[in-house]
Structures are given as C-alpha cells and as structure tokens.
Amino acid sequence: MKTATHPSAGAAVRTGKRAQRHPLLRYWDLYLMVLPALIFLLVFKYGPMYGVIIAFKDYNIIQGVFKSEWVGLQYFRELFLFDEFPRVIRNTLMISLMKLVVGFPAPIVLALLLNELRLPRFKRTVQTFTYLPHFISWVVIGGLAVDLLSPSSGIVNKAIEALGFEPIFFLSNEHLFRWILVFSDIWKEVGWGAIIYLAALLGINDELFQAATVDGAGRLRQIWHISLPSIRSTIIILLLLRIGHLLDAGFEQVLVMYNPTVYDVGDIIDTYVFRVGLGTMQFGLTTAAGLFKSVIGCLLLVLANTLARRMGEDGIF
C-alpha cells in the first residue's frame, strides 16, 4: 500500500537540497543575470588597465606598449614641473568643489519636492522633463549655451539690452565662466541624480508619516525628521563616490564651452593634458596625468570612507 506524500513535503525536500549546494549552483540564475555586467567591467574597465605602464615608458606606436623603452618617473616630473600645472590643479579643485557644494544637494532637494507631489500625472511630467537633459550630449548643450549667451544674438543678452544694460560676454567672462559650468551641470544631471533618492524615499514606511501627522508635525518637519534621516545612508554613499571623483571636473563639458580667454579659470587637468599632451602626441604624459588623478581619487575615497565609518556610517567598504 503506497503512502500519499503531501506536496509541501516534496517542496521542502527540494528546498533543502538547494540549500546544501554551492552558492554558485544554488543561485545560478542570479549570477547569470549579473554576468553581462561583469563581462562589461572586465573588458572595458579592468582589461585596459595594463595601459597605465605607458606612463613609465617612452611609448612608440610602432613598437607597442611592451617593447617601448622604460623612462621611469620622467613624465611625472615633467607634469609637476610645468609652470601652468599649479593653476590647472587649482582650477580643477575649484570647479569640482563648486559642483560638489552647489550641485550635490540639488538632486536631494528635487527628490524631496517630487516626493511631496500628490498629482501622479503632474509628477510624471516633471520627472520626464528633469530626466531628459541627462541624455543630451555636452556638444549639443555647449552649442545651446553659445547660442543663448551670445553677446550679439543670444536671447539672454537680448533681454539684458531690452532692460537698458550692456550685453555680457558670459563665456569669455572669468568671473562667470565657472558658474556657467556649475549650473549647466546641475541642469543636465539633477533629474538623473534624483532617481536614487526617490527610490530611497519610496522605501520609507508610511506609518512614520502618519504617526507624525497625528502628533501635529507639518510637512517640513516630516521631511527634516523622517525623510532626510531615512535616506542618510544613501546620501553618504553617493557623497563618498563623488569625493572619489573630485579631480574629475568634467572634461567634455569644459572642452566644448571654454576658450583661450578663460584658460586662467577654466583650464582643468584633463583639458590641459589634452591640449599639451595629445596635441604633441605625448601619450606617456597624458597617461601619467590620468594615473595621478586615479591615485589621488582613490586616496580621497579611502580617507572619506574612513571618516564616515568613524562617524558611525556604514561607508562603501
């Protein structure tokens, strides 16, 4: 006589067998989903890293990377001995810090404002219009900036002239150029950056807001005491990643917007190396500058992460 087996018993046996297998076999479907991203990182991020040895070689295209002659730290000495290098470092740090101080809080504010909207259609419309600039090339945005801010035909200067003032050469003004970089970067990336914060805000328990409403807390107090503390870990992680890129002031943006009249305030490491290094085919010099940036960025990230962990945050490692 056969004994009937309950369906749940069979499922439990299968679950138990799966739990005993190696993690790679147990979650093979999840690892398979991650595989394309891992291949991308290996091919486009880790694979080209062997090229950093060009910074220590007199690179010759005919001889190749490995057969070129070693020159040691020659390119690093040349880089630091350039008369304009201190100015370039100062410009890079200045523009990056301005973007960090002014631009980093912008996505947080936008996410908080979008989270407070109660009309779904209006909310989706605002999100769409704030996300779209992220997908526009800096070349296009640079052309728009030139057209809008032109002293002769730009709509901005037309409005200034209509008010009785003289036109302003925005992109040639040393006092305004950095701010144009900062606010154009905010306009382009604020909507895209707000996505992560919106996702974090959606994960907050609604009962917290309901309890705060019962206690008489208004919307501003709820944002300050509930919303911001709930997404603090997300803010810290993104801030740490931003600090790691402190020497990346936006190569493409600066390249398409600046001109010789604003080199003193707008020339950053990337654009300077592009003009001086690649313009004279000095590949070793450009690689040395890139390696210098990467090492400094890594050190800044480790330092910021250490400080975050000492302040009680999780950090990123």
Coordinates of C-alpha atoms in Angstrom, one line a residue:
M1 CA 0.0 0.0 0.0
K2 CA 1.5 3.4 -1.1
T3 CA 1.6 6.3 1.3
A4 CA 0.5 9.6 -0.2
T5 CA 3.1 12.3 0.0
H6 CA 2.0 15.8 0.8
P7 CA 3.0 18.4 -2.0
S8 CA 4.6 20.7 0.6
A9 CA 6.9 17.9 1.8
G10 CA 8.3 17.5 -1.7
A11 CA 8.9 21.2 -2.0
A12 CA 10.6 21.2 1.4
V13 CA 12.9 18.4 0.2
R14 CA 13.8 20.3 -3.0
T15 CA 14.5 23.5 -0.9
G16 CA 16.7 21.6 1.5
K17 CA 18.7 20.1 -1.4
R18 CA 19.1 23.5 -3.0
A19 CA 20.3 24.9 0.3
Q20 CA 23.1 22.3 0.5
R21 CA 24.5 23.1 -2.9
H22 CA 27.4 25.5 -3.5
P23 CA 26.2 29.2 -3.7
L24 CA 27.2 29.3 -7.4
L25 CA 24.9 26.4 -8.1
R26 CA 22.2 27.5 -5.6
Y27 CA 21.8 30.9 -7.2
W28 CA 23.0 30.2 -10.7
D29 CA 20.1 32.2 -12.2
L30 CA 21.0 35.4 -10.3
Y31 CA 24.7 35.0 -11.2
L32 CA 23.7 34.6 -14.8
M33 CA 21.8 37.9 -14.7
V34 CA 25.0 39.6 -13.3
L35 CA 27.3 38.0 -15.9
P36 CA 26.8 40.7 -18.6
A37 CA 27.7 43.5 -16.2
L38 CA 30.8 41.5 -15.0
I39 CA 31.9 41.0 -18.6
F40 CA 31.5 44.7 -19.3
L41 CA 33.6 45.6 -16.3
L42 CA 36.3 43.1 -17.2
V43 CA 36.5 44.1 -20.9
F44 CA 36.1 47.9 -20.6
K45 CA 37.4 48.7 -17.1
Y46 CA 39.9 46.1 -15.9
G47 CA 41.2 45.0 -19.3
P48 CA 42.6 48.4 -20.4
M49 CA 44.4 48.9 -17.0
Y50 CA 47.6 47.3 -18.4
G51 CA 47.9 50.5 -20.4
V52 CA 49.0 52.5 -17.3
I53 CA 52.5 51.3 -17.9
I54 CA 52.7 53.8 -20.7
A55 CA 53.1 56.4 -18.0
F56 CA 56.5 54.9 -17.3
K57 CA 57.6 54.3 -20.9
D58 CA 58.7 56.3 -24.0
Y59 CA 55.7 54.9 -25.9
N60 CA 56.1 54.3 -29.5
I61 CA 53.1 53.3 -31.6
I62 CA 55.3 51.1 -33.9
Q63 CA 57.0 49.3 -31.1
G64 CA 53.9 48.9 -29.0
V65 CA 53.3 49.1 -25.2
F66 CA 55.6 46.3 -24.1
K67 CA 58.6 46.9 -26.4
S68 CA 58.8 50.7 -25.8
E69 CA 61.7 51.9 -23.7
W70 CA 61.3 52.4 -19.9
V71 CA 61.7 56.0 -18.7
G72 CA 60.7 55.6 -15.1
L73 CA 59.1 58.7 -13.5
Q74 CA 60.2 61.1 -16.2
Y75 CA 56.7 62.1 -17.3
F76 CA 55.6 62.6 -13.7
R77 CA 58.5 65.0 -13.2
E78 CA 57.6 66.8 -16.4
L79 CA 54.0 67.1 -15.3
F80 CA 54.8 68.6 -12.0
L81 CA 57.4 71.0 -13.4
F82 CA 55.0 72.6 -15.9
D83 CA 54.6 76.3 -15.0
E84 CA 50.9 76.1 -15.6
F85 CA 50.3 72.8 -13.6
P86 CA 49.6 74.5 -10.2
R87 CA 47.0 76.7 -11.9
V88 CA 45.4 73.7 -13.6
I89 CA 45.2 71.8 -10.3
R90 CA 43.7 74.9 -8.6
N91 CA 41.1 75.2 -11.4
T92 CA 40.2 71.5 -11.2
L93 CA 39.7 71.6 -7.5
M94 CA 37.8 74.9 -7.6
I95 CA 35.3 73.7 -10.2
S96 CA 34.9 70.3 -8.6
L97 CA 34.3 71.8 -5.1
M98 CA 31.8 74.3 -6.5
K99 CA 29.9 71.5 -8.2
L100 CA 30.0 69.4 -5.0
V101 CA 28.8 72.2 -2.7
V102 CA 26.1 73.6 -5.0
G103 CA 25.3 70.6 -7.2
F104 CA 25.3 67.7 -4.8
P105 CA 22.3 68.9 -2.7
A106 CA 20.3 69.7 -5.9
P107 CA 19.1 66.1 -6.6
I108 CA 18.2 65.6 -2.9
V109 CA 16.1 68.7 -2.9
L110 CA 14.4 67.8 -6.2
A111 CA 13.7 64.2 -5.0
L112 CA 12.1 65.6 -1.8
L113 CA 10.0 68.0 -3.8
L114 CA 8.9 65.3 -6.2
N115 CA 8.1 63.0 -3.3
E116 CA 5.7 65.6 -2.0
L117 CA 3.6 65.9 -5.2
R118 CA 0.2 64.3 -5.0
L119 CA -0.9 64.5 -8.6
P120 CA 0.6 61.5 -10.4
R121 CA 0.3 62.8 -13.9
F122 CA 2.0 66.1 -13.0
K123 CA 4.7 64.3 -11.1
R124 CA 5.5 62.0 -14.0
T125 CA 5.6 65.1 -16.3
V126 CA 8.1 66.9 -14.1
Q127 CA 10.2 63.8 -13.7
T128 CA 10.3 63.4 -17.5
F129 CA 11.4 66.9 -18.1
T130 CA 14.1 66.8 -15.4
Y131 CA 15.5 63.4 -16.6
L132 CA 15.7 64.3 -20.4
P133 CA 18.7 66.6 -20.2
H134 CA 20.9 63.7 -19.0
F135 CA 20.6 62.1 -22.4
I136 CA 21.7 65.2 -24.3
S137 CA 25.3 65.4 -25.3
W138 CA 27.6 68.1 -23.9
V139 CA 28.4 69.0 -27.5
V140 CA 24.7 69.9 -28.0
I141 CA 24.5 71.7 -24.7
G142 CA 27.6 73.6 -25.5
G143 CA 26.1 74.8 -28.8
L144 CA 22.9 75.8 -26.9
A145 CA 24.9 77.7 -24.4
V146 CA 26.8 79.6 -27.1
D147 CA 23.5 80.5 -28.9
L148 CA 21.7 81.5 -25.8
L149 CA 24.6 83.5 -24.3
S150 CA 25.9 85.1 -27.4
P151 CA 26.6 88.8 -26.9
S152 CA 25.2 89.7 -30.3
S153 CA 22.3 87.3 -31.0
G154 CA 21.7 85.4 -27.7
I155 CA 18.3 85.6 -26.2
V156 CA 19.7 86.3 -22.8
N157 CA 21.7 89.3 -23.9
K158 CA 18.7 90.5 -26.0
A159 CA 16.7 90.6 -22.7
I160 CA 19.6 92.4 -21.0
E161 CA 19.7 95.0 -23.7
A162 CA 15.9 95.4 -23.6
L163 CA 16.3 96.4 -20.0
G164 CA 18.8 99.1 -20.9
F165 CA 22.1 97.4 -20.0
E166 CA 25.2 96.5 -22.0
P167 CA 25.5 92.9 -23.3
I168 CA 27.6 90.5 -21.3
F169 CA 30.2 88.2 -22.8
F170 CA 29.3 85.3 -20.5
L171 CA 31.6 82.5 -21.9
S172 CA 34.5 85.0 -22.0
N173 CA 34.0 86.4 -18.5
E174 CA 36.4 84.9 -16.0
H175 CA 34.1 85.7 -13.1
L176 CA 31.0 84.0 -14.6
F177 CA 32.5 81.1 -16.5
R178 CA 32.9 78.7 -13.6
W179 CA 29.3 79.4 -12.5
I180 CA 28.1 78.6 -16.0
L181 CA 29.8 75.3 -15.8
V182 CA 28.2 74.6 -12.4
F183 CA 24.6 75.5 -13.3
S184 CA 24.7 73.8 -16.7
D185 CA 26.0 70.6 -15.0
I186 CA 23.1 70.9 -12.4
W187 CA 20.5 71.4 -15.2
K188 CA 21.8 68.4 -17.1
E189 CA 22.2 65.9 -14.2
V190 CA 19.8 66.9 -11.4
G191 CA 16.9 64.8 -12.6
W192 CA 19.0 61.7 -13.2
G193 CA 20.7 62.1 -9.8
A194 CA 17.3 62.3 -8.1
I195 CA 16.3 58.8 -9.2
I196 CA 18.3 57.1 -6.5
Y197 CA 17.0 59.4 -3.8
L198 CA 13.4 58.9 -5.0
A199 CA 13.8 55.2 -4.8
A200 CA 15.1 55.5 -1.2
L201 CA 12.2 57.8 -0.2
L202 CA 9.7 55.3 -1.6
G203 CA 11.1 52.7 0.8
I204 CA 10.2 54.7 3.9
N205 CA 7.3 53.3 6.0
D206 CA 4.2 55.4 5.6
E207 CA 3.2 54.7 9.2
L208 CA 6.1 57.0 10.3
F209 CA 4.4 59.9 8.4
Q210 CA 1.0 59.0 9.7
A211 CA 2.3 59.0 13.3
A212 CA 4.0 62.3 12.7
T213 CA 0.8 63.8 11.3
V214 CA -1.1 62.6 14.4
D215 CA 1.5 64.3 16.6
G216 CA 0.9 67.6 14.7
A217 CA 4.1 67.7 12.6
G218 CA 3.8 69.6 9.3
R219 CA 5.4 68.6 6.0
L220 CA 8.6 70.5 6.6
R221 CA 9.1 68.8 10.0
Q222 CA 8.3 65.4 8.5
I223 CA 10.9 66.0 5.8
W224 CA 13.5 67.1 8.3
H225 CA 12.9 64.4 11.0
I226 CA 11.8 61.4 8.8
S227 CA 12.7 61.7 5.1
L228 CA 16.2 63.0 5.4
P229 CA 17.3 60.7 8.3
S230 CA 15.8 57.7 6.4
I231 CA 17.9 58.4 3.3
R232 CA 21.0 59.5 5.1
S233 CA 22.9 56.3 4.3
T234 CA 22.2 56.8 0.6
I235 CA 23.4 60.4 0.8
I236 CA 26.6 59.3 2.5
I237 CA 27.4 56.6 -0.1
L238 CA 26.8 58.9 -3.0
L239 CA 28.8 61.7 -1.4
L240 CA 31.8 59.3 -0.9
L241 CA 31.6 58.3 -4.5
R242 CA 31.5 62.0 -5.5
I243 CA 34.6 62.7 -3.4
G244 CA 36.4 59.9 -5.2
H245 CA 35.9 61.8 -8.4
L246 CA 37.0 65.2 -7.0
L247 CA 39.6 65.6 -9.7
D248 CA 37.1 64.9 -12.5
A249 CA 35.8 68.4 -13.1
G250 CA 34.0 67.5 -16.4
F251 CA 36.4 67.1 -19.3
E252 CA 33.8 67.1 -22.1
Q253 CA 31.8 70.0 -20.6
V254 CA 34.8 72.3 -20.2
L255 CA 36.2 71.3 -23.6
V256 CA 33.1 72.4 -25.5
M257 CA 32.5 75.5 -23.5
Y258 CA 35.8 77.1 -22.8
N259 CA 38.1 79.3 -25.0
P260 CA 41.5 80.9 -24.6
T261 CA 40.2 83.9 -22.8
V262 CA 39.1 81.8 -19.8
Y263 CA 42.0 79.4 -19.6
D264 CA 43.1 81.0 -16.4
V265 CA 39.9 79.9 -14.6
G266 CA 38.6 77.1 -16.8
D267 CA 41.6 75.0 -17.8
I268 CA 41.5 71.8 -15.8
I269 CA 43.8 68.8 -15.7
D270 CA 42.0 66.9 -18.5
T271 CA 41.8 69.8 -20.9
Y272 CA 45.4 70.9 -20.3
V273 CA 46.7 67.4 -20.9
F274 CA 44.5 67.1 -24.0
R275 CA 46.0 70.3 -25.4
V276 CA 49.6 69.8 -24.3
G277 CA 49.9 66.0 -24.3
L278 CA 47.8 64.7 -27.1
G279 CA 48.4 67.8 -29.2
T280 CA 52.1 66.8 -29.4
M281 CA 51.4 63.1 -29.3
Q282 CA 52.9 62.7 -25.8
F283 CA 50.9 59.6 -24.8
G284 CA 53.1 58.9 -21.7
L285 CA 52.4 62.4 -20.3
T286 CA 48.7 62.0 -20.7
T287 CA 48.8 58.6 -19.1
A288 CA 50.8 59.9 -16.2
A289 CA 48.3 62.6 -15.6
G290 CA 45.4 60.1 -15.7
L291 CA 47.3 57.8 -13.3
F292 CA 48.0 60.8 -11.0
K293 CA 44.2 61.6 -10.9
S294 CA 43.3 58.0 -10.2
V295 CA 45.7 57.6 -7.3
I296 CA 44.6 60.9 -5.7
G297 CA 40.9 60.0 -6.2
C298 CA 41.5 56.6 -4.6
L299 CA 43.2 58.2 -1.6
L300 CA 40.4 60.7 -1.2
L301 CA 37.8 57.9 -1.3
V302 CA 39.6 55.8 1.3
L303 CA 40.1 58.9 3.6
A304 CA 36.4 59.9 3.2
N305 CA 35.2 56.4 3.8
T306 CA 37.4 56.1 6.9
L307 CA 35.9 59.3 8.3
A308 CA 32.4 58.1 7.5
R309 CA 32.9 54.8 9.4
R310 CA 34.3 56.7 12.4
M311 CA 31.2 58.8 12.4
G312 CA 29.0 55.7 12.7
E313 CA 28.1 55.3 9.0
D314 CA 28.5 52.1 7.0
G315 CA 30.6 53.5 4.2
I316 CA 31.1 51.6 1.0
F317 CA 33.8 49.2 2.2

